[in-house]
């Protein structure tokens, strides 16, 4: 078994160092080059003073835009941490037995994954977006209570540290154990991550002796205080700080959703805090709130889910507000049914407190009570359906622009429809009893929380990136990333819906072998989601320094459709004041399609295309051969150390009807690497991200490595499995570099000869 603390600690350290490296490298490239000489002492002191000044400013700021960015940075970091937990969970599920992590480690991973993502990722990011843009949308100078706003944020980092302290102490204990005896550091060796499930059900949460549970409960309580403080601030700001001309009748839809979200949080989080205090008292002072002789374990479920299901709408409603705000901008039409969407939002806010017991249909609650909750749980689908129909109608006959924000909006609608419909089935008592403990619930829930919710976060980051940074991101990479995360989400969670429908229990590290292939498909989809998240992060970091500066006061052309909302009006004024720009005005008429040039004729066009394709094909084939040779070095090494079985190549020969032979299979593999993969690369290279061709090649190689990893997997486990995945990935990267560098060299050489011949 692998050591979870070492593996996760190393992964987080590598991720953090990679982010720091990219940031420092791009910042250094963006700074003007020195004219020579040595760095003077005064220059060093100036730079240190500048850094100190920046740190002090960020630690003491009360500006709503700064606080918003801090929320977003914190939520992103927490999301990456929780994402590492998810990747570790999916890696364990590649094989039926628990041969990578122990079952207890698996339980700890889904406990911390759930709490980190729900409380420290989604809500802080939405609060950050709200902090930055909501005052701009309503014409306010700042949030109503700027200092309270800062306090609300600064309560979150210590809360996260307390919740995740077990991992940190485990890593520290492993390091200290190298130099100190075990008796001297017994505390560090006994503290471990909580493994009782993210719902913290009693009596297990009361009886388990792990002291980290107490720290976790205190951290959750602190996060609840932070959320309540933030909710009060949003409500007060929207009610009392609106600018002139902003009424309840024309308040933007995102502000409406943040108002309802804050109202739900104001009622839900204090109750969670009370329940956490009672659980702490049961654990440490022997009270009986959740003991059999007292309130009983079911009382904890009632209190937890009275917070838990409204929490789902606390996470969901800001995403729907962003959908209703962003989607119309890229279809050229105003939002259809504004009033109905507002009413549906208010309805969801009220009904969210009347459905908590549908999480408890398998308990011994009174059947008549269950029936009432079933009715409300079905009824709550109506306001959600109203939103979906209005979004679809907004797109109807619109002038759709296929940008990254639109792709994410459309993908979010798709995942929400499937996640929502499957939720309606779970609202029916007999069906829920059958599927409550299966992966069907996991698929349904994650189609929402890894569907529309993060999709709209990312869409908002792309939509407002020019406003926040004054630069453009890599739009090509953004479109690819958007398609990738939508594809990965469908692959992963549709698969889980299927195996859940077949009855596979959830929350288990060990499962029957007949489900292995489906679990592997879901894991590959999970890896694709993780890759897309890293691409988004890379795009955001690099574009901050290398992105093309915005040269217009209307970056998205919103004036042409009369959707130039208040935050963009603020941006226009900012650009006029800072750069003395002239306001951008739209053309009087705008065609949806304007061809740049007349076609050259059928014969000429086909001839030119054929010549280009044949010329590129032979160059790509040479590059593919070079890449395959480089790749073979890594695969041969993997065979020699025993993490790759050469017999698996014989299946390639069998697939095409030849005798089963590793040698024949290897020869066919060489042919495929020389011909098939290069042609696929040529076909899709225009749709893959990367400013340089070799970057595009690395992305292509990473994608095809997932197929290789599945096809050539022969039951490796533990360190052999980790080594197998590592060699597969590195070998494919070598292939991608060989393919693209050779292709680029041949293409540039041909261009040079063409210019020389022309000049001669």
XYZ file of C-alpha atoms in Angstrom:
760
model
C 0.000 0.000 0.000
C 1.162 3.527 -0.759
C 1.512 6.129 1.991
C -1.340 8.584 1.462
C 0.295 11.438 3.407
C 3.541 11.256 1.413
C 1.799 10.900 -1.959
C -0.738 13.695 -1.406
C 1.801 15.981 0.253
C 4.176 15.483 -2.674
C 1.417 16.066 -5.241
C 0.335 19.297 -3.537
C 3.946 20.487 -3.251
C 4.596 19.780 -6.940
C 1.382 21.591 -7.892
C 2.228 24.637 -5.754
C 5.815 24.799 -7.004
C 4.636 24.471 -10.609
C 2.228 27.391 -10.183
C 4.992 29.477 -8.572
C 7.453 28.555 -11.321
C 5.044 29.482 -14.117
C 4.156 32.772 -12.411
C 7.791 33.793 -11.786
C 8.900 32.711 -15.261
C 6.145 34.619 -17.066
C 6.623 37.668 -14.847
C 10.339 37.689 -15.596
C 9.653 37.402 -19.333
C 7.161 40.247 -19.179
C 9.562 42.642 -17.416
C 11.824 44.805 -19.602
C 15.322 43.390 -20.039
C 18.244 45.002 -18.253
C 20.795 46.991 -20.258
C 23.655 45.112 -18.582
C 25.646 45.468 -15.372
C 25.108 44.025 -11.916
C 22.100 44.390 -9.668
C 22.855 47.060 -7.107
C 22.106 46.897 -3.404
C 19.634 49.753 -3.784
C 17.732 47.829 -6.455
C 17.514 44.757 -4.232
C 16.312 46.841 -1.276
C 13.752 48.543 -3.501
C 12.423 45.189 -4.725
C 12.197 43.839 -1.166
C 10.383 46.983 -0.080
C 7.974 46.680 -2.981
C 7.180 43.065 -2.078
C 6.642 44.007 1.576
C 4.345 46.832 0.539
C 2.303 44.494 -1.695
C 2.002 41.858 1.034
C 0.873 44.503 3.546
C -1.671 45.878 1.065
C -3.220 42.448 0.401
C -3.306 41.617 4.121
C -5.064 44.855 5.083
C -7.185 45.692 2.031
C -10.913 46.323 2.367
C -11.528 47.070 -1.324
C -14.296 44.834 -2.630
C -12.373 43.908 -5.783
C -9.280 42.888 -3.799
C -11.372 40.869 -1.344
C -13.117 39.234 -4.275
C -9.801 38.171 -5.778
C -8.638 36.828 -2.415
C -11.801 34.726 -2.169
C -11.229 33.403 -5.700
C -7.539 32.611 -5.058
C -8.395 30.819 -1.820
C -11.288 28.880 -3.353
C -9.158 27.850 -6.319
C -6.390 26.573 -4.020
C -8.920 24.634 -1.937
C -10.515 23.257 -5.107
C -7.152 21.994 -6.358
C -6.549 20.341 -2.986
C -9.940 18.668 -3.069
C -9.310 17.754 -6.704
C -6.132 15.905 -5.723
C -8.272 13.924 -3.261
C -10.659 13.088 -6.119
C -7.855 11.924 -8.416
C -6.537 9.681 -5.626
C -10.019 8.238 -5.109
C -10.462 7.492 -8.790
C -6.975 5.953 -8.984
C -7.889 3.486 -6.239
C -11.022 2.508 -8.144
C -9.050 1.464 -11.229
C -8.792 -2.029 -9.699
C -11.403 -4.030 -7.721
C -9.264 -4.726 -4.616
C -7.932 -1.986 -2.312
C -4.348 -2.360 -3.504
C -3.237 1.296 -3.724
C -4.762 2.820 -0.579
C -6.214 1.017 2.415
C -10.015 1.115 2.871
C -9.516 3.541 5.796
C -7.450 5.840 3.587
C -10.154 5.648 0.927
C -12.750 6.678 3.528
C -10.538 9.569 4.633
C -10.145 10.725 1.040
C -13.867 10.964 0.299
C -14.457 12.610 3.690
C -11.968 15.408 3.080
C -12.822 15.632 -0.623
C -16.495 16.276 0.128
C -15.956 18.839 2.873
C -13.194 20.687 1.022
C -15.106 21.020 -2.237
C -18.518 21.900 -0.803
C -17.467 24.356 1.893
C -14.040 25.706 0.944
C -14.127 25.650 -2.861
C -17.539 26.430 -4.334
C -18.886 28.966 -1.863
C -15.684 31.065 -1.548
C -15.345 31.257 -5.337
C -18.944 32.449 -5.757
C -18.536 34.888 -2.864
C -15.386 36.129 -4.593
C -17.169 36.654 -7.909
C -19.981 38.387 -6.043
C -17.575 40.622 -4.144
C -15.840 41.721 -7.325
C -18.728 42.322 -9.724
C -21.879 42.750 -7.634
C -21.114 46.321 -6.463
C -20.280 47.190 -10.085
C -23.536 45.621 -11.314
C -25.712 47.601 -8.888
C -23.747 50.852 -9.048
C -22.408 50.706 -5.470
C -19.050 52.141 -4.416
C -18.178 49.086 -2.294
C -19.780 46.448 -0.117
C -21.909 47.783 2.725
C -19.397 46.740 5.449
C -15.880 46.712 3.948
C -14.043 45.749 7.171
C -16.546 43.021 7.986
C -16.080 41.842 4.417
C -12.341 41.453 5.019
C -12.937 39.653 8.332
C -15.314 37.234 6.617
C -12.573 36.221 4.209
C -9.702 35.985 6.698
C -11.670 33.528 8.839
C -11.567 30.992 6.005
C -7.824 30.131 5.728
C -7.502 29.113 9.404
C -10.786 27.186 9.084
C -9.406 25.179 6.152
C -6.150 24.530 8.006
C -8.064 23.203 11.006
C -10.215 20.944 8.828
C -7.203 19.543 6.931
C -4.740 19.607 9.854
C -4.597 15.814 9.970
C -2.752 15.556 6.662
C -0.282 18.287 7.592
C 0.515 16.656 10.932
C 0.853 13.260 9.256
C 3.411 14.624 6.796
C 5.282 16.414 9.594
C 5.245 13.230 11.661
C 6.694 11.210 8.771
C 9.533 13.742 8.453
C 10.244 13.958 12.200
C 10.223 10.177 12.475
C 13.343 10.131 10.326
C 15.365 11.855 13.075
C 13.377 11.385 16.291
C 12.156 8.261 18.142
C 8.479 7.381 17.822
C 7.791 7.949 21.543
C 8.907 11.588 21.303
C 6.484 12.377 18.476
C 3.589 10.108 19.396
C 1.059 12.927 18.882
C 2.178 13.467 15.288
C 1.926 9.755 14.545
C -1.553 9.276 16.075
C -3.194 12.310 14.411
C -4.667 11.374 11.038
C -7.244 12.544 8.552
C -10.905 12.028 9.455
C -12.396 8.895 7.860
C -16.013 8.932 9.049
C -17.577 10.322 5.869
C -18.268 13.961 4.977
C -21.759 13.776 6.520
C -20.179 13.119 9.974
C -22.991 10.755 10.991
C -23.408 9.892 14.670
C -22.676 7.683 16.551
C -19.397 7.065 14.664
C -18.455 10.755 14.767
C -19.021 10.746 18.542
C -17.187 7.530 19.360
C -14.116 7.629 17.105
C -11.149 8.790 19.229
C -9.231 10.632 16.479
C -8.514 14.141 17.911
C -8.516 15.554 14.381
C -12.321 15.279 14.415
C -12.471 17.991 17.093
C -10.276 20.289 15.026
C -12.414 19.567 11.978
C -15.607 20.486 13.826
C -14.061 23.745 15.059
C -12.873 24.554 11.542
C -16.329 23.934 10.091
C -17.842 26.143 12.787
C -15.413 28.928 11.911
C -16.229 28.617 8.212
C -19.927 28.878 9.087
C -19.295 32.162 10.898
C -17.401 33.470 7.858
C -20.251 32.491 5.524
C -22.895 34.069 7.744
C -20.926 37.318 7.940
C -20.559 37.361 4.155
C -24.257 36.652 3.641
C -25.275 39.577 5.867
C -22.965 41.839 3.886
C -24.424 40.788 0.524
C -28.010 41.272 1.713
C -27.288 44.719 3.138
C -25.377 45.786 0.036
C -28.134 44.767 -2.375
C -30.936 46.240 -0.286
C -29.331 49.557 0.721
C -26.373 50.305 -1.580
C -27.989 50.195 -5.030
C -27.121 53.104 -7.290
C -29.519 55.536 -8.899
C -31.811 53.888 -11.377
C -31.293 50.366 -10.009
C -34.672 49.145 -8.751
C -36.057 45.749 -7.834
C -37.665 45.665 -11.271
C -34.383 46.013 -13.189
C -31.932 44.481 -10.710
C -29.634 42.156 -12.625
C -30.346 38.443 -12.330
C -26.995 37.575 -10.722
C -27.651 40.001 -7.856
C -31.094 38.459 -7.368
C -29.502 35.029 -7.072
C -26.826 36.245 -4.657
C -29.564 37.857 -2.535
C -31.541 34.608 -2.290
C -28.349 32.587 -1.748
C -27.354 34.856 1.128
C -30.815 34.573 2.631
C -30.601 30.776 2.591
C -27.118 30.885 4.151
C -28.340 33.229 6.868
C -30.840 30.611 8.048
C -28.898 27.427 7.313
C -25.368 28.016 8.614
C -26.249 29.082 12.183
C -28.126 25.797 12.565
C -25.097 23.863 11.320
C -22.970 25.726 13.864
C -25.339 24.726 16.649
C -25.250 21.080 15.565
C -21.436 21.141 15.451
C -21.295 22.543 18.992
C -23.603 19.775 20.208
C -21.396 17.162 18.531
C -18.313 18.673 20.178
C -20.025 18.542 23.560
C -21.001 14.905 23.030
C -17.418 14.042 22.159
C -15.677 15.931 24.950
C -18.157 16.503 27.822
C -20.239 13.311 27.594
C -23.513 15.065 26.779
C -26.185 12.969 25.060
C -27.531 15.098 22.210
C -26.900 12.310 19.698
C -26.686 9.318 22.046
C -29.385 6.668 22.212
C -30.444 7.781 25.706
C -30.709 11.383 24.516
C -31.755 12.847 21.183
C -30.550 9.838 19.179
C -28.340 9.503 16.138
C -31.221 10.358 13.796
C -31.329 13.860 15.328
C -27.904 14.552 13.807
C -29.224 13.543 10.379
C -32.177 15.930 10.716
C -29.954 18.839 11.777
C -27.252 18.082 9.227
C -29.595 17.777 6.269
C -31.647 20.795 7.335
C -28.401 22.615 6.546
C -27.204 20.183 3.879
C -29.937 20.465 1.286
C -30.240 24.262 1.439
C -26.439 24.183 1.070
C -26.939 22.504 -2.305
C -28.957 25.523 -3.427
C -26.428 27.888 -1.858
C -23.951 26.344 -4.295
C -26.373 26.057 -7.204
C -28.164 29.411 -7.299
C -25.077 31.597 -7.973
C -24.295 29.329 -10.943
C -27.801 29.826 -12.353
C -27.433 33.568 -11.834
C -24.206 33.550 -13.837
C -25.890 31.431 -16.520
C -28.752 33.913 -16.831
C -26.292 36.819 -16.976
C -23.631 35.402 -19.329
C -25.618 33.233 -21.765
C -27.591 36.106 -23.389
C -24.351 37.973 -24.177
C -23.217 35.230 -26.569
C -26.519 34.557 -28.313
C -27.336 38.204 -29.074
C -30.655 38.135 -27.244
C -31.864 39.438 -23.925
C -32.802 36.940 -21.237
C -36.221 35.437 -21.920
C -38.695 35.530 -19.020
C -36.750 37.688 -16.560
C -39.625 37.849 -14.057
C -40.258 34.109 -14.148
C -36.588 33.393 -13.460
C -36.672 35.779 -10.491
C -39.805 34.090 -9.141
C -38.285 30.639 -9.669
C -35.196 31.732 -7.731
C -37.324 32.942 -4.825
C -39.319 29.694 -4.978
C -36.159 27.599 -4.785
C -35.002 29.615 -1.791
C -38.210 28.847 0.122
C -38.662 25.232 -0.975
C -35.018 24.341 -0.259
C -35.852 24.204 3.459
C -38.691 21.735 2.929
C -36.908 18.803 1.301
C -34.134 17.778 3.725
C -35.734 14.493 4.784
C -35.547 12.986 1.281
C -31.951 12.167 2.282
C -33.464 10.036 5.041
C -35.985 7.881 3.164
C -34.075 4.753 4.236
C -34.362 5.634 7.937
C -37.188 4.697 10.312
C -38.980 8.052 10.003
C -42.786 8.098 9.915
C -43.980 7.110 6.375
C -46.505 9.970 6.397
C -43.686 12.453 7.031
C -41.652 10.863 4.218
C -44.639 11.251 1.884
C -44.850 14.994 2.493
C -41.152 15.417 1.819
C -41.478 13.359 -1.355
C -44.173 15.739 -2.611
C -42.066 18.839 -1.943
C -38.962 17.182 -3.433
C -40.838 16.562 -6.671
C -42.372 20.051 -6.635
C -38.969 21.746 -6.294
C -38.108 20.510 -9.787
C -40.635 22.969 -11.248
C -38.690 26.217 -10.526
C -35.528 24.578 -11.840
C -37.327 23.504 -15.021
C -38.559 27.080 -15.507
C -34.939 28.245 -15.597
C -33.958 25.585 -18.134
C -36.847 26.391 -20.482
C -36.052 30.103 -20.284
C -32.357 29.498 -21.046
C -33.215 27.343 -24.058
C -35.730 29.923 -25.299
C -33.107 32.649 -24.904
C -30.858 30.721 -27.309
C -33.665 30.070 -29.793
C -32.825 31.748 -33.145
C -30.031 33.684 -31.462
C -26.796 34.800 -33.080
C -24.648 32.257 -31.225
C -20.929 32.955 -30.805
C -19.016 29.737 -30.109
C -16.782 31.172 -27.384
C -15.504 29.333 -24.322
C -18.139 30.944 -22.029
C -20.938 29.850 -24.355
C -19.603 26.279 -24.633
C -19.549 26.057 -20.844
C -23.055 27.521 -20.571
C -24.434 25.033 -23.097
C -22.597 22.152 -21.418
C -23.901 23.295 -18.035
C -27.485 23.195 -19.279
C -26.923 19.630 -20.526
C -25.420 18.338 -17.288
C -28.096 20.098 -15.256
C -30.931 18.546 -17.247
C -29.580 15.027 -16.736
C -28.584 15.640 -13.107
C -31.950 17.222 -12.375
C -34.094 14.537 -14.005
C -32.208 11.759 -12.216
C -32.789 13.683 -8.990
C -36.555 13.624 -9.559
C -36.412 9.819 -9.632
C -34.568 9.836 -6.299
C -37.326 11.990 -4.833
C -39.710 9.011 -5.142
C -39.499 6.894 -1.982
C -39.496 3.362 -3.517
C -36.842 4.286 -6.083
C -34.687 6.056 -3.506
C -34.755 3.013 -1.228
C -33.381 0.939 -4.111
C -30.684 3.373 -5.245
C -29.849 5.402 -2.135
C -26.643 3.480 -1.404
C -25.456 3.141 -5.015
C -23.308 5.070 -7.482
C -26.546 6.358 -9.035
C -26.631 9.000 -6.293
C -22.973 9.876 -6.917
C -23.603 10.322 -10.647
C -26.730 12.434 -10.080
C -25.117 14.707 -7.508
C -21.859 15.207 -9.404
C -23.597 16.062 -12.672
C -24.684 19.170 -10.739
C -21.644 19.964 -8.599
C -19.104 19.005 -11.304
C -21.428 20.164 -14.075
C -23.224 23.474 -14.140
C -21.545 24.811 -10.972
C -17.831 24.690 -11.955
C -18.716 25.238 -15.625
C -20.215 28.617 -14.788
C -17.315 29.507 -12.484
C -14.934 28.968 -15.386
C -17.286 30.724 -17.829
C -17.326 33.745 -15.500
C -13.529 33.734 -15.310
C -13.327 33.848 -19.114
C -16.120 36.408 -19.457
C -14.711 38.873 -16.924
C -10.995 38.158 -17.478
C -10.555 41.256 -19.705
C -12.343 43.355 -17.083
C -10.178 42.088 -14.202
C -6.766 41.962 -15.895
C -7.056 44.221 -18.934
C -5.742 41.340 -21.072
C -7.087 38.522 -23.210
C -6.521 34.877 -22.415
C -5.624 32.227 -25.003
C -9.082 31.826 -26.558
C -8.109 28.725 -28.508
C -6.923 26.940 -25.402
C -10.032 28.145 -23.558
C -12.382 26.581 -26.126
C -10.466 23.324 -25.997
C -10.489 23.359 -22.186
C -14.237 24.015 -22.142
C -14.931 21.092 -24.478
C -12.573 18.883 -22.483
C -14.224 19.471 -19.095
C -17.721 18.988 -20.553
C -16.625 15.733 -22.213
C -14.845 14.487 -19.082
C -17.843 15.209 -16.867
C -20.242 13.312 -19.119
C -17.881 10.341 -19.451
C -17.307 10.083 -15.704
C -20.716 10.659 -14.236
C -22.887 9.089 -16.908
C -20.819 5.952 -16.342
C -21.492 6.184 -12.606
C -25.218 6.551 -13.285
C -25.143 3.330 -15.301
C -23.238 1.228 -12.759
C -25.358 2.721 -9.992
C -28.470 1.660 -11.868
C -26.986 -1.833 -11.956
C -26.726 -1.710 -8.162
C -23.007 -1.096 -7.439
C -22.706 0.242 -3.850
C -20.985 3.603 -3.329
C -18.483 4.543 -0.601
C -16.608 1.264 -1.033
C -12.916 0.898 -1.920
C -13.505 -2.739 -2.938
C -16.015 -3.746 -5.629
C -16.873 -6.807 -7.792
C -14.484 -7.425 -10.735
C -17.274 -7.259 -13.337
C -17.492 -3.483 -12.781
C -13.767 -2.853 -13.347
C -13.998 -1.694 -16.968
C -16.759 0.791 -16.162
C -14.771 2.126 -13.210
C -11.733 2.531 -15.458
C -13.791 4.517 -17.958
C -15.016 6.752 -15.127
C -11.455 7.191 -13.870
C -10.186 8.218 -17.314
C -13.025 10.754 -17.441
C -11.950 12.007 -14.021
C -8.378 12.407 -15.237
C -9.693 14.407 -18.209
C -11.528 16.723 -15.800
C -8.309 17.146 -13.810
C -6.321 17.895 -16.980
C -8.872 20.507 -18.043
C -8.608 22.200 -14.641
C -4.821 22.415 -15.007
C -5.190 23.840 -18.541
C -7.548 26.516 -17.193
C -5.103 27.395 -14.419
C -2.172 27.563 -16.852
C -4.170 29.801 -19.206
C -5.118 32.186 -16.416
C -1.559 32.468 -15.052
C 0.300 32.821 -18.343
C -2.243 35.164 -19.933
C -1.916 37.588 -17.013
C 1.610 38.365 -18.264
C 1.546 37.326 -21.928
C -2.061 37.923 -22.919
C -2.862 40.477 -25.599
C -3.803 43.813 -23.961
C -7.456 44.799 -24.388
C -7.579 47.594 -26.959
C -11.276 48.426 -26.823
C -13.723 49.573 -24.183
C -16.242 46.955 -25.361
C -14.254 43.686 -25.516
C -17.257 41.424 -26.178
C -19.128 43.767 -28.529
C -22.087 44.019 -26.166
C -23.196 47.485 -27.271
C -24.388 46.046 -30.577
C -27.085 44.067 -28.753
C -27.798 46.654 -26.024
C -26.301 44.413 -23.329
C -23.501 46.704 -22.205
C -24.212 46.223 -18.501
C -23.000 48.334 -15.603
C -19.780 46.452 -14.861
C -18.648 47.011 -18.470
C -19.661 50.651 -18.230
C -17.343 50.869 -15.232
C -14.624 49.153 -17.290
C -15.116 51.628 -20.138
C -14.742 54.571 -17.781
C -11.658 52.937 -16.232
C -10.016 52.483 -19.652
C -10.855 56.042 -20.641
C -9.362 57.449 -17.433
C -6.249 55.247 -17.384
C -5.366 54.968 -21.076
C -7.269 57.912 -22.570
C -9.218 55.548 -24.840
C -12.177 56.615 -26.893
C -15.460 54.795 -26.189
C -16.030 51.961 -28.643
C -19.243 52.302 -30.644
C -20.833 49.455 -32.630
C -21.481 49.399 -36.351
C -24.962 50.407 -37.374
C -25.533 46.992 -38.978
C -23.799 43.717 -38.301
C -23.989 40.648 -40.518
C -23.803 37.243 -38.855
C -21.465 35.935 -41.553
C -19.241 37.842 -43.943
C -16.994 35.749 -46.221
C -13.469 37.083 -46.397
C -12.791 36.026 -50.003
C -14.499 34.415 -52.980
C -13.748 30.697 -53.533
C -11.064 30.020 -56.115
C -13.075 27.397 -57.983
C -13.662 23.721 -57.409
C -10.696 22.364 -59.369
C -8.219 24.880 -58.049
C -9.416 24.466 -54.480
C -9.255 20.671 -54.546
C -5.836 20.728 -56.178
C -4.415 23.129 -53.632
C -5.871 21.160 -50.725
C -4.589 17.848 -52.080
C -1.075 19.229 -52.488
C -1.075 20.685 -48.988
C -2.435 17.504 -47.403
C 0.057 15.223 -49.142
C 2.950 17.541 -48.296
C 1.970 17.761 -44.628
C 1.235 14.024 -44.451
C 4.736 12.875 -45.398
C 6.331 15.393 -43.024
C 4.031 14.248 -40.224
C 4.876 10.610 -40.998
C 8.589 11.347 -40.608
C 7.840 13.144 -37.349
C 5.703 10.224 -36.229
C 8.514 7.779 -36.919
C 10.978 9.900 -34.910
C 8.452 10.234 -32.088
C 7.763 6.494 -32.047
C 11.483 5.739 -31.819
C 11.834 8.140 -28.881
C 8.737 6.670 -27.282
C 10.097 3.147 -27.672
C 12.997 3.992 -25.376
C 10.615 4.719 -22.499
C 8.453 1.669 -23.194
C 11.482 -0.651 -23.411
C 12.665 0.724 -20.055
C 9.204 0.047 -18.600
C 9.392 -3.553 -19.881
C 12.878 -4.063 -18.456
C 11.909 -2.920 -14.945
C 8.741 -5.019 -15.063
C 5.914 -2.422 -15.062
C 4.818 -3.113 -18.682
C 4.073 -6.606 -19.989
C 5.315 -7.072 -23.617
C 2.675 -9.761 -24.139
C 0.064 -7.011 -24.252
C 1.415 -5.981 -27.682
C 0.262 -9.315 -29.100
C -3.346 -8.166 -28.750
C -2.699 -5.601 -31.513
C -1.786 -8.442 -33.883
C -4.909 -10.371 -32.905
C -7.039 -7.270 -33.462
C -6.127 -7.160 -37.182
C -6.348 -10.927 -37.678
C -2.615 -11.766 -37.542
C -0.968 -14.412 -35.339
C -0.658 -13.492 -31.676
C 2.940 -12.300 -31.384
C 4.510 -9.461 -29.383
C 6.954 -8.826 -32.250
C 4.170 -8.467 -34.843
C 2.218 -6.296 -32.423
C 5.243 -4.059 -31.821
C 5.743 -3.696 -35.596
C 2.085 -2.704 -36.027
C 2.491 -0.270 -33.128
C 5.426 1.328 -34.971
C 3.315 1.626 -38.133
C 0.464 3.201 -36.165
C 2.808 5.680 -34.512
C 4.246 6.580 -37.905
C 0.984 6.873 -39.837
C -2.221 6.884 -37.803
C -1.372 9.162 -34.876
C 0.357 11.818 -37.029
C -2.690 12.034 -39.300
C -4.957 12.396 -36.258
C -2.661 15.126 -34.986
C -2.880 16.998 -38.299
C -6.677 16.689 -38.264
C -7.140 18.023 -34.730
C -4.121 20.273 -34.158
C -6.126 23.408 -34.966
C -8.508 22.569 -32.119
C -5.866 21.739 -29.512
C -4.377 24.383 -27.195
C -0.819 25.643 -27.259
C 0.850 28.781 -28.579
C 3.798 26.734 -29.853
C 3.429 23.560 -31.905
C 5.327 21.426 -29.409
C 2.913 22.521 -26.658
C 0.051 21.325 -28.862
C 1.950 18.061 -29.354
C 2.260 17.559 -25.601
C -1.495 18.031 -25.193
C -2.181 15.564 -28.026
C 0.256 13.039 -26.544
C -1.360 13.358 -23.103
C -4.790 12.650 -24.562
C -3.736 9.542 -26.507
C -1.763 8.254 -23.514
C -5.042 7.624 -21.683
C -6.129 5.184 -24.403
C -2.747 3.425 -24.291
C -2.926 3.169 -20.494
C -6.271 1.370 -20.698
C -5.440 -0.833 -23.681
C -2.112 -2.126 -22.326
C -3.102 -2.435 -18.665
C -2.479 -5.983 -17.417
C -3.413 -5.833 -13.731
C -0.473 -3.885 -12.283
C -1.020 -2.655 -8.737
C 0.707 -0.571 -6.085
C 4.064 0.917 -7.068
C 4.079 -1.108 -10.297
C 0.851 0.610 -11.317
C 2.227 4.072 -10.480
C 5.378 3.259 -12.456
C 3.272 1.996 -15.361
C 1.267 5.234 -15.557
C 4.437 7.347 -15.214
C 6.276 5.579 -18.026
C 3.209 5.675 -20.268
C 2.836 9.428 -19.804
C 6.537 10.271 -20.175
C 6.896 8.009 -23.236
C 3.952 9.689 -24.925
C 5.381 13.113 -24.142
C 8.592 12.004 -25.855
C 6.473 10.955 -28.841
C 4.680 14.317 -28.931
C 7.940 16.270 -28.805
C 9.555 14.100 -31.487
C 6.521 14.384 -33.762
C 6.073 18.149 -33.509
C 9.733 19.224 -33.457
C 10.534 17.095 -36.530
C 7.400 18.291 -38.326
C 8.191 21.920 -37.522
C 11.788 21.493 -38.709
C 10.769 19.934 -42.023
C 8.085 22.543 -42.595
C 10.428 25.452 -41.886
C 13.102 23.868 -44.099
C 10.616 23.547 -46.941
C 9.531 27.169 -46.509
C 13.168 28.273 -46.601
C 13.795 26.330 -49.837
C 10.638 27.770 -51.361
C 11.745 31.325 -50.592
C 15.240 30.580 -51.911
C 13.870 29.159 -55.155
C 11.563 32.112 -55.527
C 14.401 34.557 -54.904
C 16.662 32.723 -57.373
